[in-house]
């Protein structure tokens, strides 16, 4: 495009924003609005925050961030910045130091100790300055490639749908607490995804999961958040509750449930087994889909699994 045409186009845009094109310094969100008013809605860059190490014993995302920092891949549409979520926990190989960083944001967040201070630092650096967040995690449970949605913003749902179209093996989960109710890192921006990949043991670098996570991140950094995506036809799981271990006795996850994430579980199906090989069945009023089954991080909370229902599209 001729430089003069570029200047004329931008000047016309700036008129609707009450300022000359070469001096306008409004936030990125306002600039995008101006482009939209002018009919220029294609390939507008956003600012994306990539967070790894929110849990210090999940290094896969940190490896992806190292690559992004060192190599700066060419051809990416969006501006991005990488943030190490929990530096001290990463150094010590722990999930957290004092409290879970990924429960420390928004109005329902628990801000205590080291993670409380770290969440405040991240809020200063990210909140109001980025349009989208990618928070990179791993699971010990058999989650495969999973996207967790913690808000119902259009960009969040569109991004998840686009990634599933690109990588059909991806599962999409919409959480129970969305938007302001959610205490996760994604609370710091209006849109974003929590990427969960597994199974992998804590503090282990799995090359297949590193490559898959990098593919997901790169795909979002290249994508223009446009396209003909019919959200009413996007298969996903909606979390409806959590299931806990029995309060009494020494029970374990039944072998038929172990590694059976996203496989339908019916009332009466085996869930627990003990050393005498006695079995307890699933006590619930309907069939569900389990995930985060026997997740190591949740055992302290006595949680066996998260329960979800399958939906064929977003409302």
mmCIF file of C-alpha atoms in Angstrom:
data_model
loop_
_atom_site.group_PDB
_atom_site.id
_atom_site.type_symbol
_atom_site.label_atom_id
_atom_site.label_comp_id
_atom_site.label_asym_id
_atom_site.label_seq_id
_atom_site.Cartn_x
_atom_site.Cartn_y
_atom_site.Cartn_z
ATOM 1 C CA UNK A 1 0.000 0.000 0.000
ATOM 2 C CA UNK A 2 1.230 3.493 -0.826
ATOM 3 C CA UNK A 3 2.496 5.363 2.267
ATOM 4 C CA UNK A 4 0.302 8.350 1.464
ATOM 5 C CA UNK A 5 -2.740 6.096 1.386
ATOM 6 C CA UNK A 6 -1.794 4.656 4.757
ATOM 7 C CA UNK A 7 -1.554 8.138 6.247
ATOM 8 C CA UNK A 8 -4.861 9.198 4.731
ATOM 9 C CA UNK A 9 -6.552 6.062 6.070
ATOM 10 C CA UNK A 10 -5.192 6.535 9.577
ATOM 11 C CA UNK A 11 -6.019 10.218 9.517
ATOM 12 C CA UNK A 12 -9.628 9.407 8.660
ATOM 13 C CA UNK A 13 -9.731 6.927 11.516
ATOM 14 C CA UNK A 14 -8.337 9.447 13.960
ATOM 15 C CA UNK A 15 -10.975 12.012 13.062
ATOM 16 C CA UNK A 16 -13.633 9.797 14.635
ATOM 17 C CA UNK A 17 -11.394 9.595 17.706
ATOM 18 C CA UNK A 18 -10.955 13.351 17.988
ATOM 19 C CA UNK A 19 -7.207 13.492 17.381
ATOM 20 C CA UNK A 20 -4.539 13.678 14.629
ATOM 21 C CA UNK A 21 -3.221 10.296 13.497
ATOM 22 C CA UNK A 22 0.384 10.994 14.413
ATOM 23 C CA UNK A 23 -0.325 12.114 17.977
ATOM 24 C CA UNK A 24 -3.135 9.776 19.034
ATOM 25 C CA UNK A 25 -2.093 7.766 22.073
ATOM 26 C CA UNK A 26 -5.303 6.097 23.191
ATOM 27 C CA UNK A 27 -5.229 2.559 24.607
ATOM 28 C CA UNK A 28 -5.122 -0.309 22.122
ATOM 29 C CA UNK A 29 -8.795 -1.105 22.733
ATOM 30 C CA UNK A 30 -9.817 2.364 21.553
ATOM 31 C CA UNK A 31 -7.582 2.118 18.509
ATOM 32 C CA UNK A 32 -9.264 -1.150 17.540
ATOM 33 C CA UNK A 33 -12.652 0.495 17.997
ATOM 34 C CA UNK A 34 -11.647 3.255 15.607
ATOM 35 C CA UNK A 35 -10.615 0.730 12.977
ATOM 36 C CA UNK A 36 -13.927 -1.021 13.399
ATOM 37 C CA UNK A 37 -15.861 2.205 12.867
ATOM 38 C CA UNK A 38 -13.913 2.747 9.659
ATOM 39 C CA UNK A 39 -14.702 -0.695 8.324
ATOM 40 C CA UNK A 40 -11.123 -1.933 8.774
ATOM 41 C CA UNK A 41 -11.767 -5.002 10.922
ATOM 42 C CA UNK A 42 -9.195 -7.428 9.529
ATOM 43 C CA UNK A 43 -5.933 -8.478 11.185
ATOM 44 C CA UNK A 44 -5.811 -5.891 13.936
ATOM 45 C CA UNK A 45 -3.051 -6.830 16.409
ATOM 46 C CA UNK A 46 -3.807 -7.389 20.067
ATOM 47 C CA UNK A 47 -1.605 -7.613 23.150
ATOM 48 C CA UNK A 48 -1.405 -11.130 24.529
ATOM 49 C CA UNK A 49 0.114 -12.145 27.865
ATOM 50 C CA UNK A 50 1.622 -15.639 27.969
ATOM 51 C CA UNK A 51 1.966 -16.955 31.530
ATOM 52 C CA UNK A 52 3.928 -20.053 32.478
ATOM 53 C CA UNK A 53 4.850 -21.427 35.868
ATOM 54 C CA UNK A 54 1.691 -20.278 37.617
ATOM 55 C CA UNK A 55 2.349 -23.539 39.412
ATOM 56 C CA UNK A 56 6.059 -23.965 39.990
ATOM 57 C CA UNK A 57 6.114 -27.722 39.366
ATOM 58 C CA UNK A 58 4.614 -27.433 35.862
ATOM 59 C CA UNK A 59 7.630 -26.533 33.670
ATOM 60 C CA UNK A 60 6.212 -27.368 30.222
ATOM 61 C CA UNK A 61 4.778 -23.876 29.721
ATOM 62 C CA UNK A 62 8.011 -22.317 30.924
ATOM 63 C CA UNK A 63 9.907 -24.150 28.178
ATOM 64 C CA UNK A 64 7.523 -22.699 25.604
ATOM 65 C CA UNK A 65 8.071 -19.205 27.038
ATOM 66 C CA UNK A 66 11.845 -19.652 26.869
ATOM 67 C CA UNK A 67 11.528 -20.514 23.189
ATOM 68 C CA UNK A 68 9.289 -17.519 22.488
ATOM 69 C CA UNK A 69 11.709 -15.194 24.274
ATOM 70 C CA UNK A 70 14.833 -16.511 22.580
ATOM 71 C CA UNK A 71 13.545 -16.991 19.046
ATOM 72 C CA UNK A 72 10.823 -14.368 18.499
ATOM 73 C CA UNK A 73 9.024 -16.335 15.735
ATOM 74 C CA UNK A 74 8.410 -14.348 12.564
ATOM 75 C CA UNK A 75 5.040 -13.686 11.016
ATOM 76 C CA UNK A 76 3.076 -13.439 14.248
ATOM 77 C CA UNK A 77 0.179 -11.013 14.160
ATOM 78 C CA UNK A 78 -0.082 -10.166 17.828
ATOM 79 C CA UNK A 79 2.289 -8.497 20.239
ATOM 80 C CA UNK A 80 3.049 -10.754 23.197
ATOM 81 C CA UNK A 81 4.926 -10.727 26.467
ATOM 82 C CA UNK A 82 5.879 -13.704 28.628
ATOM 83 C CA UNK A 83 5.494 -13.783 32.413
ATOM 84 C CA UNK A 84 6.871 -16.323 34.872
ATOM 85 C CA UNK A 85 3.934 -16.678 37.232
ATOM 86 C CA UNK A 86 5.531 -18.055 40.378
ATOM 87 C CA UNK A 87 9.347 -17.670 40.268
ATOM 88 C CA UNK A 88 10.114 -18.911 43.770
ATOM 89 C CA UNK A 89 7.880 -21.973 43.479
ATOM 90 C CA UNK A 90 9.546 -22.775 40.154
ATOM 91 C CA UNK A 91 12.997 -22.522 41.730
ATOM 92 C CA UNK A 92 11.926 -24.889 44.505
ATOM 93 C CA UNK A 93 9.968 -27.255 42.248
ATOM 94 C CA UNK A 94 6.753 -26.765 44.221
ATOM 95 C CA UNK A 95 3.197 -26.072 43.132
ATOM 96 C CA UNK A 96 3.208 -23.017 45.395
ATOM 97 C CA UNK A 97 4.952 -21.573 48.449
ATOM 98 C CA UNK A 98 2.103 -20.390 50.705
ATOM 99 C CA UNK A 99 -1.114 -20.636 48.704
ATOM 100 C CA UNK A 100 -2.264 -21.456 45.178
ATOM 101 C CA UNK A 101 -1.406 -18.533 42.887
ATOM 102 C CA UNK A 102 -4.157 -19.615 40.514
ATOM 103 C CA UNK A 103 -6.734 -18.921 43.215
ATOM 104 C CA UNK A 104 -5.398 -15.445 44.029
ATOM 105 C CA UNK A 105 -7.099 -13.093 41.556
ATOM 106 C CA UNK A 106 -10.339 -11.157 41.328
ATOM 107 C CA UNK A 107 -12.836 -10.474 44.073
ATOM 108 C CA UNK A 108 -12.892 -14.126 45.182
ATOM 109 C CA UNK A 109 -9.131 -14.599 45.230
ATOM 110 C CA UNK A 110 -7.211 -15.623 48.352
ATOM 111 C CA UNK A 111 -4.176 -13.345 48.487
ATOM 112 C CA UNK A 112 -1.870 -14.728 51.165
ATOM 113 C CA UNK A 113 1.866 -14.841 51.730
ATOM 114 C CA UNK A 114 4.279 -15.021 48.817
ATOM 115 C CA UNK A 115 1.584 -15.777 46.232
ATOM 116 C CA UNK A 116 -0.465 -12.828 47.465
ATOM 117 C CA UNK A 117 2.462 -10.523 46.755
ATOM 118 C CA UNK A 118 3.121 -12.195 43.415
ATOM 119 C CA UNK A 119 -0.501 -11.856 42.298
ATOM 120 C CA UNK A 120 -0.360 -8.132 43.092
ATOM 121 C CA UNK A 121 2.786 -7.794 40.949
ATOM 122 C CA UNK A 122 1.188 -9.617 38.039
ATOM 123 C CA UNK A 123 -1.938 -7.467 38.280
ATOM 124 C CA UNK A 124 0.234 -4.337 38.016
ATOM 125 C CA UNK A 125 1.943 -5.672 34.902
ATOM 126 C CA UNK A 126 -1.013 -7.263 33.117
ATOM 127 C CA UNK A 127 -4.422 -5.934 34.178
ATOM 128 C CA UNK A 128 -5.715 -3.297 31.767
ATOM 129 C CA UNK A 129 -2.646 -3.657 29.538
ATOM 130 C CA UNK A 130 -3.391 -6.897 27.708
ATOM 131 C CA UNK A 131 -6.372 -8.059 25.671
ATOM 132 C CA UNK A 132 -5.937 -11.809 26.050
ATOM 133 C CA UNK A 133 -4.156 -14.229 28.398
ATOM 134 C CA UNK A 134 -2.763 -17.691 27.708
ATOM 135 C CA UNK A 135 -1.993 -19.449 31.002
ATOM 136 C CA UNK A 136 0.000 -22.656 30.444
ATOM 137 C CA UNK A 137 -0.429 -25.669 32.743
ATOM 138 C CA UNK A 138 0.091 -29.426 32.944
ATOM 139 C CA UNK A 139 -1.899 -32.176 34.647
ATOM 140 C CA UNK A 140 -1.010 -35.528 36.161
ATOM 141 C CA UNK A 141 -4.466 -36.715 35.091
ATOM 142 C CA UNK A 142 -5.177 -37.968 31.584
ATOM 143 C CA UNK A 143 -6.481 -34.679 30.170
ATOM 144 C CA UNK A 144 -4.764 -34.772 26.786
ATOM 145 C CA UNK A 145 -4.947 -31.295 25.253
ATOM 146 C CA UNK A 146 -7.593 -29.286 27.072
ATOM 147 C CA UNK A 147 -8.694 -25.653 27.051
ATOM 148 C CA UNK A 148 -10.349 -24.312 30.184
ATOM 149 C CA UNK A 149 -12.656 -21.316 29.715
ATOM 150 C CA UNK A 150 -13.097 -19.057 32.727
ATOM 151 C CA UNK A 151 -15.176 -16.347 31.059
ATOM 152 C CA UNK A 152 -17.786 -16.193 28.307
ATOM 153 C CA UNK A 153 -16.163 -13.419 26.263
ATOM 154 C CA UNK A 154 -16.564 -13.812 22.507
ATOM 155 C CA UNK A 155 -12.793 -13.848 21.939
ATOM 156 C CA UNK A 156 -12.375 -16.612 24.516
ATOM 157 C CA UNK A 157 -14.974 -18.856 22.938
ATOM 158 C CA UNK A 158 -13.882 -18.077 19.383
ATOM 159 C CA UNK A 159 -10.254 -18.851 20.227
ATOM 160 C CA UNK A 160 -11.198 -22.189 21.794
ATOM 161 C CA UNK A 161 -13.374 -23.097 18.817
ATOM 162 C CA UNK A 162 -10.625 -22.132 16.362
ATOM 163 C CA UNK A 163 -8.038 -24.245 18.182
ATOM 164 C CA UNK A 164 -10.375 -27.257 18.269
ATOM 165 C CA UNK A 165 -10.944 -26.878 14.547
ATOM 166 C CA UNK A 166 -7.173 -26.763 14.048
ATOM 167 C CA UNK A 167 -6.466 -29.613 16.504
ATOM 168 C CA UNK A 168 -9.604 -31.820 16.772
ATOM 169 C CA UNK A 169 -8.179 -33.810 19.696
ATOM 170 C CA UNK A 170 -8.557 -30.743 21.916
ATOM 171 C CA UNK A 171 -11.239 -30.839 24.604
ATOM 172 C CA UNK A 172 -12.963 -27.639 25.742
ATOM 173 C CA UNK A 173 -14.216 -27.120 29.292
ATOM 174 C CA UNK A 174 -16.268 -24.173 30.518
ATOM 175 C CA UNK A 175 -15.726 -23.742 34.251
ATOM 176 C CA UNK A 176 -18.316 -23.288 36.970
ATOM 177 C CA UNK A 177 -17.169 -19.792 37.957
ATOM 178 C CA UNK A 178 -16.897 -17.320 35.105
ATOM 179 C CA UNK A 179 -15.685 -13.754 34.747
ATOM 180 C CA UNK A 180 -15.499 -11.786 37.973
ATOM 181 C CA UNK A 181 -16.406 -14.887 39.981
ATOM 182 C CA UNK A 182 -13.286 -16.688 38.803
ATOM 183 C CA UNK A 183 -10.104 -16.393 40.939
ATOM 184 C CA UNK A 184 -7.744 -17.629 38.189
ATOM 185 C CA UNK A 185 -5.001 -15.702 36.371
ATOM 186 C CA UNK A 186 -7.304 -15.133 33.392
ATOM 187 C CA UNK A 187 -9.278 -12.761 35.598
ATOM 188 C CA UNK A 188 -6.642 -10.128 34.732
ATOM 189 C CA UNK A 189 -7.960 -9.688 31.163
ATOM 190 C CA UNK A 190 -11.370 -9.664 29.547
ATOM 191 C CA UNK A 191 -10.568 -12.804 27.542
ATOM 192 C CA UNK A 192 -8.185 -15.735 27.737
ATOM 193 C CA UNK A 193 -7.617 -19.480 27.927
ATOM 194 C CA UNK A 194 -6.099 -21.813 30.479
ATOM 195 C CA UNK A 195 -4.198 -24.494 28.578
ATOM 196 C CA UNK A 196 -4.059 -27.853 30.399
ATOM 197 C CA UNK A 197 -1.966 -30.677 28.907
ATOM 198 C CA UNK A 198 -1.231 -34.127 30.291
ATOM 199 C CA UNK A 199 -0.681 -36.615 31.638
ATOM 200 C CA UNK A 200 2.794 -35.802 32.889
ATOM 201 C CA UNK A 201 4.384 -36.053 36.314
ATOM 202 C CA UNK A 202 5.212 -32.861 38.166
ATOM 203 C CA UNK A 203 8.604 -31.317 37.348
ATOM 204 C CA UNK A 204 8.959 -33.461 34.204
ATOM 205 C CA UNK A 205 9.578 -32.090 30.705
ATOM 206 C CA UNK A 206 7.527 -34.092 28.192
ATOM 207 C CA UNK A 207 8.617 -33.188 24.658
ATOM 208 C CA UNK A 208 5.288 -34.106 23.037
ATOM 209 C CA UNK A 209 3.408 -31.840 25.443
ATOM 210 C CA UNK A 210 5.945 -29.037 25.015
ATOM 211 C CA UNK A 211 5.503 -29.167 21.233
ATOM 212 C CA UNK A 212 1.708 -29.338 21.500
ATOM 213 C CA UNK A 213 1.603 -26.388 23.905
ATOM 214 C CA UNK A 214 3.856 -24.382 21.603
ATOM 215 C CA UNK A 215 1.558 -25.173 18.673
ATOM 216 C CA UNK A 216 -1.447 -23.897 20.622
ATOM 217 C CA UNK A 217 0.308 -20.683 21.672
ATOM 218 C CA UNK A 218 1.710 -19.982 18.209
ATOM 219 C CA UNK A 219 -1.672 -20.597 16.585
ATOM 220 C CA UNK A 220 -3.280 -17.943 18.792
ATOM 221 C CA UNK A 221 -0.451 -15.462 18.199
ATOM 222 C CA UNK A 222 -0.943 -15.879 14.437
ATOM 223 C CA UNK A 223 -4.739 -15.856 14.354
ATOM 224 C CA UNK A 224 -6.784 -12.718 13.697
ATOM 225 C CA UNK A 225 -9.744 -13.717 15.951
ATOM 226 C CA UNK A 226 -12.037 -13.542 12.944
ATOM 227 C CA UNK A 227 -13.677 -16.169 10.773
ATOM 228 C CA UNK A 228 -17.011 -17.870 10.373
ATOM 229 C CA UNK A 229 -17.207 -19.773 13.642
ATOM 230 C CA UNK A 230 -20.618 -21.089 14.618
ATOM 231 C CA UNK A 231 -20.407 -21.176 18.414
ATOM 232 C CA UNK A 232 -23.760 -22.963 18.611
ATOM 233 C CA UNK A 233 -22.050 -26.093 17.219
ATOM 234 C CA UNK A 234 -18.877 -26.196 19.326
ATOM 235 C CA UNK A 235 -18.780 -29.355 21.436
ATOM 236 C CA UNK A 236 -17.593 -28.688 24.968
ATOM 237 C CA UNK A 237 -18.013 -29.776 28.561
ATOM 238 C CA UNK A 238 -19.658 -27.652 31.221
ATOM 239 C CA UNK A 239 -18.426 -28.266 34.766
ATOM 240 C CA UNK A 240 -21.295 -28.910 37.183
ATOM 241 C CA UNK A 241 -19.588 -30.061 40.372
ATOM 242 C CA UNK A 242 -16.812 -31.961 42.118
ATOM 243 C CA UNK A 243 -16.748 -35.479 43.540
ATOM 244 C CA UNK A 244 -14.842 -36.319 46.720
ATOM 245 C CA UNK A 245 -13.316 -39.343 48.387
ATOM 246 C CA UNK A 246 -15.328 -40.976 51.196
ATOM 247 C CA UNK A 247 -14.661 -39.403 54.578
ATOM 248 C CA UNK A 248 -14.138 -42.760 56.269
ATOM 249 C CA UNK A 249 -11.984 -45.668 55.180
ATOM 250 C CA UNK A 250 -8.975 -46.137 52.929
ATOM 251 C CA UNK A 251 -10.265 -45.836 49.380
ATOM 252 C CA UNK A 252 -8.564 -45.488 46.009
ATOM 253 C CA UNK A 253 -9.742 -44.553 42.530
ATOM 254 C CA UNK A 254 -11.087 -47.676 40.839
ATOM 255 C CA UNK A 255 -8.955 -48.987 37.941
ATOM 256 C CA UNK A 256 -11.848 -48.561 35.495
ATOM 257 C CA UNK A 257 -12.025 -44.839 36.302
ATOM 258 C CA UNK A 258 -8.282 -44.200 36.399
ATOM 259 C CA UNK A 259 -7.158 -42.510 33.140
ATOM 260 C CA UNK A 260 -10.796 -42.425 31.997
ATOM 261 C CA UNK A 261 -11.073 -38.646 31.736
ATOM 262 C CA UNK A 262 -13.889 -37.507 29.410
ATOM 263 C CA UNK A 263 -15.451 -40.994 29.286
ATOM 264 C CA UNK A 264 -19.100 -41.098 30.334
ATOM 265 C CA UNK A 265 -19.700 -42.250 33.905
ATOM 266 C CA UNK A 266 -23.124 -43.577 34.916
ATOM 267 C CA UNK A 267 -24.753 -43.895 38.343
ATOM 268 C CA UNK A 268 -23.564 -47.130 39.923
ATOM 269 C CA UNK A 269 -20.362 -47.374 37.870
ATOM 270 C CA UNK A 270 -17.272 -48.226 39.972
ATOM 271 C CA UNK A 271 -15.485 -45.198 41.433
ATOM 272 C CA UNK A 272 -13.615 -46.449 44.514
ATOM 273 C CA UNK A 273 -11.904 -49.642 45.620
ATOM 274 C CA UNK A 274 -10.178 -50.599 48.881
ATOM 275 C CA UNK A 275 -7.563 -53.160 49.910
ATOM 276 C CA UNK A 276 -10.271 -55.801 50.428
ATOM 277 C CA UNK A 277 -11.367 -55.106 46.833
ATOM 278 C CA UNK A 278 -14.701 -53.758 47.989
ATOM 279 C CA UNK A 279 -16.140 -51.339 45.445
ATOM 280 C CA UNK A 280 -18.186 -48.166 45.821
ATOM 281 C CA UNK A 281 -20.266 -47.043 42.870
ATOM 282 C CA UNK A 282 -20.933 -43.576 41.510
ATOM 283 C CA UNK A 283 -23.659 -41.911 43.550
ATOM 284 C CA UNK A 284 -25.257 -39.219 41.439
ATOM 285 C CA UNK A 285 -28.618 -38.667 39.787
ATOM 286 C CA UNK A 286 -27.414 -38.721 36.174
ATOM 287 C CA UNK A 287 -24.534 -39.630 33.896
ATOM 288 C CA UNK A 288 -21.628 -37.202 33.719
ATOM 289 C CA UNK A 289 -18.210 -36.872 32.121
ATOM 290 C CA UNK A 290 -15.312 -36.957 34.602
ATOM 291 C CA UNK A 291 -12.083 -35.036 34.188
ATOM 292 C CA UNK A 292 -9.099 -34.105 36.336
ATOM 293 C CA UNK A 293 -9.503 -37.696 37.586
ATOM 294 C CA UNK A 294 -7.178 -38.420 40.527
ATOM 295 C CA UNK A 295 -5.297 -35.179 39.810
ATOM 296 C CA UNK A 296 -2.342 -35.010 42.202
ATOM 297 C CA UNK A 297 -2.798 -31.292 42.857
ATOM 298 C CA UNK A 298 -6.336 -31.803 44.146
ATOM 299 C CA UNK A 299 -5.770 -34.733 46.516
ATOM 300 C CA UNK A 300 -5.182 -32.404 49.468
ATOM 301 C CA UNK A 301 -8.736 -31.180 48.921
ATOM 302 C CA UNK A 302 -9.994 -34.785 48.880
ATOM 303 C CA UNK A 303 -11.182 -34.382 45.272
ATOM 304 C CA UNK A 304 -11.503 -37.391 42.988
ATOM 305 C CA UNK A 305 -12.669 -35.603 39.848
ATOM 306 C CA UNK A 306 -14.538 -32.705 38.350
ATOM 307 C CA UNK A 307 -17.922 -33.589 36.878
ATOM 308 C CA UNK A 308 -19.110 -32.164 33.585
ATOM 309 C CA UNK A 309 -21.964 -32.463 31.126
ATOM 310 C CA UNK A 310 -21.439 -32.465 27.383
ATOM 311 C CA UNK A 311 -22.937 -29.646 25.361
ATOM 312 C CA UNK A 312 -23.145 -29.316 21.594
ATOM 313 C CA UNK A 313 -22.685 -25.555 21.496
ATOM 314 C CA UNK A 314 -22.413 -22.335 23.459
ATOM 315 C CA UNK A 315 -25.644 -20.524 24.264
#
